[in-house]
Coordinates of C-alpha atoms in Angstrom, one line a residue:
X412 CA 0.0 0.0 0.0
X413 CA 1.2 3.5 -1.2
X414 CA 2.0 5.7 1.7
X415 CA 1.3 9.5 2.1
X416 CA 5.4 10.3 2.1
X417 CA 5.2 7.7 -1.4
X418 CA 2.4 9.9 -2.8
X419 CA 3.9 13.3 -1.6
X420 CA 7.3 12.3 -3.3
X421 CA 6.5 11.3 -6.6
X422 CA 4.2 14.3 -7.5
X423 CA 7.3 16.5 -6.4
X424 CA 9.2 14.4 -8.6
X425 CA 6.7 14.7 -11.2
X426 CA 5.7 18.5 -11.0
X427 CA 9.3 19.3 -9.9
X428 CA 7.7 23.1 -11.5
X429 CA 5.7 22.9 -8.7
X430 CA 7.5 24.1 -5.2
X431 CA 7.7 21.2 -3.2
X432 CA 6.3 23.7 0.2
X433 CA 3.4 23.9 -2.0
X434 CA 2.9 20.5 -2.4
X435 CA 3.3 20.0 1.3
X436 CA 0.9 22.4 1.9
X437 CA -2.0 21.6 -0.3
X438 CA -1.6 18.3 1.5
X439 CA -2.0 19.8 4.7
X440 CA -5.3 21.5 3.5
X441 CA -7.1 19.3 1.9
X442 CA -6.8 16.7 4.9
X443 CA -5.5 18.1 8.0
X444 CA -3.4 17.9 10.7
X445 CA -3.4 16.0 13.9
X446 CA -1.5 17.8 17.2
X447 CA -0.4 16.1 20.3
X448 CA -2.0 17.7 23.3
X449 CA 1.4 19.4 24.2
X450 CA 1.6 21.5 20.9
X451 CA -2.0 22.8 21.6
X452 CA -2.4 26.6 22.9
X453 CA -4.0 28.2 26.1
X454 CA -6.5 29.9 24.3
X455 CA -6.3 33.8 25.2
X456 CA -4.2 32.9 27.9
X457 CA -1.0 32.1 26.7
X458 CA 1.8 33.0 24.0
X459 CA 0.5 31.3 21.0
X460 CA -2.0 32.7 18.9
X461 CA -5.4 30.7 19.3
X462 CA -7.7 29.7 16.5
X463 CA -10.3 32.3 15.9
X464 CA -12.8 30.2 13.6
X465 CA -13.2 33.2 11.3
X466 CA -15.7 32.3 9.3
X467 CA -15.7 28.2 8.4
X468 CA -15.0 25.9 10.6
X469 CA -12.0 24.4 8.4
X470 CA -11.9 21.2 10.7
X471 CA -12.5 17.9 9.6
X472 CA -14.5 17.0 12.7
X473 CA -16.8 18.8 14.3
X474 CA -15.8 20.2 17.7
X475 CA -17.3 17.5 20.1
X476 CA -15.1 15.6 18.3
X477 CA -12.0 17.4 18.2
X478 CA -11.5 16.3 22.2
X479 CA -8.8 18.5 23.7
X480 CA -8.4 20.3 20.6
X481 CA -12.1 21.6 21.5
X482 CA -10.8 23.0 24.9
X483 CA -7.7 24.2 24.2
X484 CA -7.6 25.6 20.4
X485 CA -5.2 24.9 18.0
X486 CA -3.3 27.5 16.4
X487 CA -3.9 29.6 13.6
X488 CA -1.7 28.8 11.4
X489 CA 1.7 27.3 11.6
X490 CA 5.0 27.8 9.7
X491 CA 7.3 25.5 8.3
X492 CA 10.2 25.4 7.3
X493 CA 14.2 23.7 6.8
X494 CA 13.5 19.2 7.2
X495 CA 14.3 16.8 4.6
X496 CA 12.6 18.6 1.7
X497 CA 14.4 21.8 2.7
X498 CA 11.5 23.8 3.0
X499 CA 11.4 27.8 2.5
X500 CA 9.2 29.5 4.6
X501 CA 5.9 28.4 4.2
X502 CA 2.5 29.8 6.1
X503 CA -0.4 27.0 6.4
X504 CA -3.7 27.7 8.0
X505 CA -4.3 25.0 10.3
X506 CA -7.4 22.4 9.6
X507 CA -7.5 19.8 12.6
X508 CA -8.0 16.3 11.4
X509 CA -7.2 13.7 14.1
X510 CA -6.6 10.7 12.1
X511 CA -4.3 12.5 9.4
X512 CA -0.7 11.1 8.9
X513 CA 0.5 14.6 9.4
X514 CA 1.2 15.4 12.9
X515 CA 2.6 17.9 15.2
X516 CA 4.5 17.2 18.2
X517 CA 7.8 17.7 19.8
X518 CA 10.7 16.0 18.0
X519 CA 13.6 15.0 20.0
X520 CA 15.3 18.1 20.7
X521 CA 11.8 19.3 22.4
X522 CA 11.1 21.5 19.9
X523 CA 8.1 21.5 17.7
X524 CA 8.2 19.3 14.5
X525 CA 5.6 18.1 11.5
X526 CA 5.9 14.7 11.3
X527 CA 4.6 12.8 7.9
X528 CA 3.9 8.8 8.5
X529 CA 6.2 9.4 11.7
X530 CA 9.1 10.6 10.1
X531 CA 10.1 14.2 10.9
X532 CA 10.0 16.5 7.8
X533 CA 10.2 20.1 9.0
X534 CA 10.6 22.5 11.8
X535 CA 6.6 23.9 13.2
X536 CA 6.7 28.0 14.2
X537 CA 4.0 28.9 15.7
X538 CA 2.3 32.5 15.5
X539 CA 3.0 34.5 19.0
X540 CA 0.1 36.0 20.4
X541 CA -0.5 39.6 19.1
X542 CA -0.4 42.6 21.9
X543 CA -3.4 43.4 20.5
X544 CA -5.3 40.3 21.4
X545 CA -3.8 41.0 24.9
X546 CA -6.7 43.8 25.1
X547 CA -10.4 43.7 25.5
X548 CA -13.2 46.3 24.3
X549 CA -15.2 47.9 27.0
X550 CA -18.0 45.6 26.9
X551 CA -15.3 42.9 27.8
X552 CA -15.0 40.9 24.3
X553 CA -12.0 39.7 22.6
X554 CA -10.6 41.0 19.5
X555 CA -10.0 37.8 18.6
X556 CA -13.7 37.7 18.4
X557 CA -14.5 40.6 16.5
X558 CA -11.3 41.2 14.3
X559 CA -9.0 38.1 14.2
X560 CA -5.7 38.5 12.0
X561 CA -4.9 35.5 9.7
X562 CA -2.2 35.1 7.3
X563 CA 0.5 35.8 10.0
X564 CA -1.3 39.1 10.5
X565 CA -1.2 40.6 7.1
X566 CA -5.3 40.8 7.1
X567 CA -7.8 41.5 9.4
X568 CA -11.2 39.4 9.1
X569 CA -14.4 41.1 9.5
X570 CA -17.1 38.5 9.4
X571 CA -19.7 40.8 10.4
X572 CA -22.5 38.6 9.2
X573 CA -22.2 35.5 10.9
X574 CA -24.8 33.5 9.1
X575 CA -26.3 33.1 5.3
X576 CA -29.1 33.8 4.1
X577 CA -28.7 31.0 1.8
X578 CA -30.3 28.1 4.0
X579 CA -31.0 24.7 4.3
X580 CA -30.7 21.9 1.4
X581 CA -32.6 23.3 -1.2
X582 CA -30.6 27.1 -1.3
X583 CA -26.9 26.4 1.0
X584 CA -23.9 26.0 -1.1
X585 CA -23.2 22.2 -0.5
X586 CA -19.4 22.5 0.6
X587 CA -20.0 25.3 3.2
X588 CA -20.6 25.1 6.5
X589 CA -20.7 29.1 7.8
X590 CA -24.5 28.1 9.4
X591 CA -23.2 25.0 11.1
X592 CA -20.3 26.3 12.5
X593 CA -22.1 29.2 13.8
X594 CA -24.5 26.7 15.5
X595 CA -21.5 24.2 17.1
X596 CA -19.7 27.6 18.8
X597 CA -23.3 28.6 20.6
X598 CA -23.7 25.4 21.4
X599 CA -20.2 25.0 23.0
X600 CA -21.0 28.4 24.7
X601 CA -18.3 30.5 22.9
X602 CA -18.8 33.9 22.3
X603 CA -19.6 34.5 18.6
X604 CA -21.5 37.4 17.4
X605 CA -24.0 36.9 14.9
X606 CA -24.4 40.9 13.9
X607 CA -21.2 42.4 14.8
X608 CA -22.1 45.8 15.4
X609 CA -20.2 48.6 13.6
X610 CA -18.9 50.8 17.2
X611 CA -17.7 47.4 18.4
X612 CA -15.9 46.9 15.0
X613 CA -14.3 50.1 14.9
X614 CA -12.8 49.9 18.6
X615 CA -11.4 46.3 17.4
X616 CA -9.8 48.3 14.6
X617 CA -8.8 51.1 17.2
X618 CA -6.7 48.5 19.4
X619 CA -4.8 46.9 16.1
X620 CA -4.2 50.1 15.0
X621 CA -2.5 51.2 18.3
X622 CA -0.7 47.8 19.5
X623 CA 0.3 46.5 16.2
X624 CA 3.2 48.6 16.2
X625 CA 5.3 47.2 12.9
X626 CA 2.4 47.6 11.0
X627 CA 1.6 43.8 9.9
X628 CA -1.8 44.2 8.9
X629 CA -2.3 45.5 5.7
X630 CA -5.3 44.8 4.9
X631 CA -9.1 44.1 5.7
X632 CA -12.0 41.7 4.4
X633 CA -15.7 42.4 5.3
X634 CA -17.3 39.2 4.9
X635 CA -20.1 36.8 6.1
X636 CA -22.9 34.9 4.8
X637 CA -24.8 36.4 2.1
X638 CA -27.9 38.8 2.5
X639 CA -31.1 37.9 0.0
X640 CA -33.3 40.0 2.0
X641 CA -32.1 42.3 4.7
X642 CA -29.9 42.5 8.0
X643 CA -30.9 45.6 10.2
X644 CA -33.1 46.8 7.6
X645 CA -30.9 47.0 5.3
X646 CA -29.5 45.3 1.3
X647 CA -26.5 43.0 0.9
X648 CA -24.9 46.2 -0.6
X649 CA -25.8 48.7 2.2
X650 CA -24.9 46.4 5.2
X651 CA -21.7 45.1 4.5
X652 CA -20.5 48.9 2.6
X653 CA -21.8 51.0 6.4
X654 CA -18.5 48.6 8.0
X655 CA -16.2 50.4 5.2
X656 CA -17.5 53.5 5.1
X657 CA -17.1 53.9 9.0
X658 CA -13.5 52.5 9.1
X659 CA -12.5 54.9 6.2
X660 CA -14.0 57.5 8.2
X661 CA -12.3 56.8 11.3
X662 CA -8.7 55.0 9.1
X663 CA -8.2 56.9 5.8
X664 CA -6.0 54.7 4.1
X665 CA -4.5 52.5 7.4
X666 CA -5.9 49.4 5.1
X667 CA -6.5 48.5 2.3
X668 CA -10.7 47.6 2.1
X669 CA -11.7 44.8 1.0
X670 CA -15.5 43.3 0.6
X671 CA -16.3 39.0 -0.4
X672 CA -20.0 39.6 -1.2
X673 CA -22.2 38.4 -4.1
X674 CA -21.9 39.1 -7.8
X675 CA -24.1 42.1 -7.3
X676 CA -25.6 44.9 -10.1
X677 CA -23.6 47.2 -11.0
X678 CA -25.1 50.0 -9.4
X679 CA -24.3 48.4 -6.2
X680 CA -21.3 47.5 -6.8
X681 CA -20.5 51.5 -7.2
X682 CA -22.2 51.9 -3.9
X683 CA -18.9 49.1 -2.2
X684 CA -16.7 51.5 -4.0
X685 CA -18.1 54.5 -3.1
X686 CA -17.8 53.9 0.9
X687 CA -14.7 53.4 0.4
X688 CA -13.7 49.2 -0.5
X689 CA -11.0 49.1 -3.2
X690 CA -11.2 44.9 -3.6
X691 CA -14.0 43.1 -4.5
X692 CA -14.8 39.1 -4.3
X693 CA -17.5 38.1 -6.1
X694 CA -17.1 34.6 -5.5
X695 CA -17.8 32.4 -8.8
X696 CA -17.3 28.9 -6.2
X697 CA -16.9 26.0 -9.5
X698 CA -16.8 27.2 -13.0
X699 CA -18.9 24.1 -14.5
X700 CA -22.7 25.1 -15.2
X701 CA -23.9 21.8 -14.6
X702 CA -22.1 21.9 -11.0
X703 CA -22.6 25.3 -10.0
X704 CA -26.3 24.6 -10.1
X705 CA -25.9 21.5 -8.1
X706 CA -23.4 22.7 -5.3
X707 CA -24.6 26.3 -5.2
X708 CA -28.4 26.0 -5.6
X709 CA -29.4 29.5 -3.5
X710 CA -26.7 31.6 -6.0
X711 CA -28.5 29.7 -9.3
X712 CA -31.7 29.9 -7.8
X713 CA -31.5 33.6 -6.9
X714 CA -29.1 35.2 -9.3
X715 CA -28.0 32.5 -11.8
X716 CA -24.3 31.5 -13.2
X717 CA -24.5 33.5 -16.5
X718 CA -25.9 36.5 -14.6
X719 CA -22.9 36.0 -12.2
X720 CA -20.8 36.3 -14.2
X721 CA -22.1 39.0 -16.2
X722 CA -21.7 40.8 -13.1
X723 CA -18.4 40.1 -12.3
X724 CA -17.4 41.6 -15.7
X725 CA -19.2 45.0 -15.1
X726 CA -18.0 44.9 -12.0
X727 CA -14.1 45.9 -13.6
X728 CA -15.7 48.6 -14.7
X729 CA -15.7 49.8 -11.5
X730 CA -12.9 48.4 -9.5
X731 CA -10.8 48.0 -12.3
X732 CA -9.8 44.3 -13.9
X733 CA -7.3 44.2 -11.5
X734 CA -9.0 44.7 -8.3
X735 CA -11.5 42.1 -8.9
X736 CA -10.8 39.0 -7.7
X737 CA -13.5 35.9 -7.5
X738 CA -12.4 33.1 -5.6
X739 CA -13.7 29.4 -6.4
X740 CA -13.3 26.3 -4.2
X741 CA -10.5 24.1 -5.8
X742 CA -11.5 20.3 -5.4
X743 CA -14.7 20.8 -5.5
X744 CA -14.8 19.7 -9.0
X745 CA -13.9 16.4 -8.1
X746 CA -16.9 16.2 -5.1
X747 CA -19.4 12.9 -5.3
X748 CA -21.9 12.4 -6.6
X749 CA -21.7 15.0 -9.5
X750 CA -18.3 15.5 -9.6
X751 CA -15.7 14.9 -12.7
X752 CA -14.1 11.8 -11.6
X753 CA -10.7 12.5 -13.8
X754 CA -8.2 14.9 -12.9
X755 CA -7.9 15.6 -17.0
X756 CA -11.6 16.9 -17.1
X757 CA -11.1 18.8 -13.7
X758 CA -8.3 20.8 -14.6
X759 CA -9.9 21.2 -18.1
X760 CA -13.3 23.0 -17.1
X761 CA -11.5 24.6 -14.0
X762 CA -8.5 26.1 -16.9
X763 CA -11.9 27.1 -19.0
X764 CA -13.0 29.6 -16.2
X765 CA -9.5 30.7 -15.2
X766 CA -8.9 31.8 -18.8
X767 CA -12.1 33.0 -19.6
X768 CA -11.5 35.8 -16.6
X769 CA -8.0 36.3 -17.0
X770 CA -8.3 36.7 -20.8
X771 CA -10.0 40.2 -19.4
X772 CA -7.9 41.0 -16.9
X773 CA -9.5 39.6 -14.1
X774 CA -7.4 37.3 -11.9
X775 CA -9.5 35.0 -9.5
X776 CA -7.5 33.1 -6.4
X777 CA -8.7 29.9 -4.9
X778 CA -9.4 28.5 -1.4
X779 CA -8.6 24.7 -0.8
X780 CA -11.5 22.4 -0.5
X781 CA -11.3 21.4 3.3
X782 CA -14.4 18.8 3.3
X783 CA -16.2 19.8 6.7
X784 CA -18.3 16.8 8.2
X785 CA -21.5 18.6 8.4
X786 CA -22.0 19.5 4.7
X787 CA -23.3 17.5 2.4
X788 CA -20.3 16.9 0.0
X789 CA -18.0 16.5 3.4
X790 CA -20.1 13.8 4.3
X791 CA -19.8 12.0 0.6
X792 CA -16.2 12.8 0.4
X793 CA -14.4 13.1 3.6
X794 CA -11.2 12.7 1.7
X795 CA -11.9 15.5 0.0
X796 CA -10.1 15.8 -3.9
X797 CA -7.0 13.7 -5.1
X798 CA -3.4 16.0 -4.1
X799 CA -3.0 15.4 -8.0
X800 CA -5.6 17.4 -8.9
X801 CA -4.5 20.3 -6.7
X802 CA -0.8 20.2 -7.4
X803 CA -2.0 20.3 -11.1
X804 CA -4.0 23.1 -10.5
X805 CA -1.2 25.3 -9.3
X806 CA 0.8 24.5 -12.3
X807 CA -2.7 25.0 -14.8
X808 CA -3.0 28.8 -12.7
X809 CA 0.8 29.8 -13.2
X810 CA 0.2 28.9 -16.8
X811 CA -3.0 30.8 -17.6
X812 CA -1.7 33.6 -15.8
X813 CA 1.6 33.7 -17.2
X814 CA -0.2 33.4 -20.9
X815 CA -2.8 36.3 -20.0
X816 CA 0.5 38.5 -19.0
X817 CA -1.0 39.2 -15.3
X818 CA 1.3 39.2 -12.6
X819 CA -0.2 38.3 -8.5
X820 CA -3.1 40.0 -7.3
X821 CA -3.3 42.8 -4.9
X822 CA -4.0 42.6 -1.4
X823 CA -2.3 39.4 -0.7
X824 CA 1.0 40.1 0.6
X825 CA 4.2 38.9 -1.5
X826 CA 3.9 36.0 -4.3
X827 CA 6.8 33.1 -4.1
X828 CA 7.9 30.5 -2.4
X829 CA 9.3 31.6 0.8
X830 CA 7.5 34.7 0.4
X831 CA 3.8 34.2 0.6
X832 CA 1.2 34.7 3.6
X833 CA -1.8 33.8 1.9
X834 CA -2.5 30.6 4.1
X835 CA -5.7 28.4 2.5
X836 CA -4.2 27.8 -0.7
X837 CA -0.6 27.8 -2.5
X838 CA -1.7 30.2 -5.6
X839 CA 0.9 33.0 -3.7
X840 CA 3.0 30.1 -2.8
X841 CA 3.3 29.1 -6.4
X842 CA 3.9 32.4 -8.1
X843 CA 7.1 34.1 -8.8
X844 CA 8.8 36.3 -6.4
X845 CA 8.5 39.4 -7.4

């Protein structure tokens, strides 16, 4: 039986294009890692920056089954580097899987190691807790809670909407699981805001801004589940653009905006600009028609793929090509029971969509498919898509991009090996240092 180190080897040897950190690290997210108790943090409490849960659970069980991992929270990300593949700096966001073959624990000098089929393979940094997380808001919440940092602190994520609109079977994109993992942290008794009120945003903002003295942040999402009829009285558009507007008002130019909200009209589109937002993430999720209308059924139902798109392409015309940047979901593709079942045909519709936005100067990014338990293509494919397919996928998006003459988008911190923050996918990972 082929083992993950056998499996992991030969597509470096066989994409040797391909940085071998990024083949480690699409590994890592699209199954998981396992920690020993020791490498765990203390939460608030101690040195190690905690797990904030941003948005998705990323986990590959749910919490009751995560055991101490539940209790004391894994961290955010983790970075590795140096071990037998000579690893360059490489930034992973941390998905807990407890039966992965990748584990973290202390290797024989005491220090932290990843360990693959329980052989050592590189050294495991940890992120230090952030002064800022040291501080509370007057009410007593955590900024961890209301602005966590990801991507070693290059962004800060504003999921001011902690649900979607989008819900149950017939309407919730099949791969995500923002409404369940709301549901598992009040359950467990966490604090998790549902509306995140704009004053309570904006004082977040206020500590960052005053304890994160090098500056590390660079940038900020506005995010959350998507609106079909109103929060607080107000549009998708309007609710999401009063967060930017506020923190322009309060931090011209400390960070650069950005907004992940629906392929909207044009007219609100404008309105993101105009409060100030300079990035915008229509998220397409799968380029295939036939999928999209399986695995996204509220977007079809509501708005439709060919009017999605349409919209993403008027939307350039107000951002600019450049600053608009869809995301899809690699691996899903690949997801039973509609699913291609070749790599060939999934890097062949997945290439159709990258070039038929890059070809107008619109460069989308990709998260990793992380197949969470409680949705329903998790639950049909808990191993989530072949590391072929994503490996492939890296080299299919250098191409494209390459052949389209676009260089890395904005807003992501460096591109290259060694370089990159971005931590749910290797696209940065994978680019050129520029």
């Amino acid at each position: 039986m082929q083992t993950r180190t056998d499996l992991v080897e030969d597509l470096m040897g066989r994409f040797p294009h391909v940085p071998r950190e990024a083949v480690i690290k699409e590994d890592l997210l699209r199954g998981g890692l396992a920690f020993d108790d020791s490498a765990l943090t203390d939460n608030e409490n101690g040195d190690v920056k905690p797990k904030s849960y941003f948005i998705f659970s990323f986990d590959h069980r749910t919490l009751p089954e995560l055991g101490e991992a539940a209790l004391r929270r894994p961290p955010e990300e983790i970075v590795l580097t140096g071990g037998p593949y000579d690893l360059r700096r490489t930034v992973v966001s941390v998905r807990i899987n407890p039966t992965s073959p990748y584990r973290v624990k202390p290797g024989d000098d005491g220090q932290l190691k990843l360990f693959l089929d329980g052989r050592e393979i590189a050294e495991v940094g940890l992120p230090p807790m952030p002064d800022y997380y040291r501080h509370t808001l007057a009410n007593g919440k955590q900024v961890m809670e209301v602005a966590p940092t990801i991507q070693w602190g290059y962004l800060v994520y504003l999921t001011v909407f902690r649900v979607c609109q989008y819900f149950g079977a017939k309407e919730e994109c099949q791969y995500c699981d923002i409404n369940h993992n709301w549901r598992q942290h009040k359950a467990a008794g966490r604090p998790y805001t549902g509306v995140k009120p704009v004053d309570e945003v904006l004082e977040a903002l206020a500590i960052i801004d005053k304890y994160d003295a090098a500056k590390t942040s660079h940038a900020y999402t506005l995010t959350g589940g998507s609106v079909t009829s109103k929060v607080d009285g107000l549009a998708e558009a309007d609710f999401y653009g009063r967060y930017a507007q506020a923190i322009e008002e309060r931090f011209p130019g400390r960070w650069i905006g950005k907004v992940v909200a629906q392929a909207l009209p044009k007219e609100d589109v404008q309105r993101f600009y105009d409060y100030g937002i300079r990035i915008y993430h229509p998220n397409y999720e799968v380029w295939d028609k036939y999928l999209f209308e399986r695995y996204c059924p509220g977007k079809e139902r509501y708005v439709g793929r060919e009017e999605w798109h349409r919209r993403i392409l008027t939307s350039a015309e107000v951002f600019g090509p450049r600053n608009v940047i869809p995301n899809f979901v690699a691996g899903i593709e690949m997801a039973a029971p509609f699913g291609f079942t070749t790599v060939d045909e999934a890097i062949k519709s997945t290439t159709e969509g990258l070039q038929y936005f890059m070809s107008r100067g619109i460069t989308p990014r990709f998260t990793t498919w992380c197949p969470e338990p409680t949705t329903p293509l998790g639950k049909m494919n808990p191993e989530g898509a072949p590391l072929e397919y994503h490996i492939r996928l890296l080299e299919a998006y250098r191409a494209t991009m390459e052949a389209n003459g676009l260089s890395s988008p904005p807003g992501y911190g460096p591109p290259g090996a060694g370089n990159a923050v971005f931590s749910v996918s290797s696209f940065m990972d994978s680019l050129p240092a520029e």
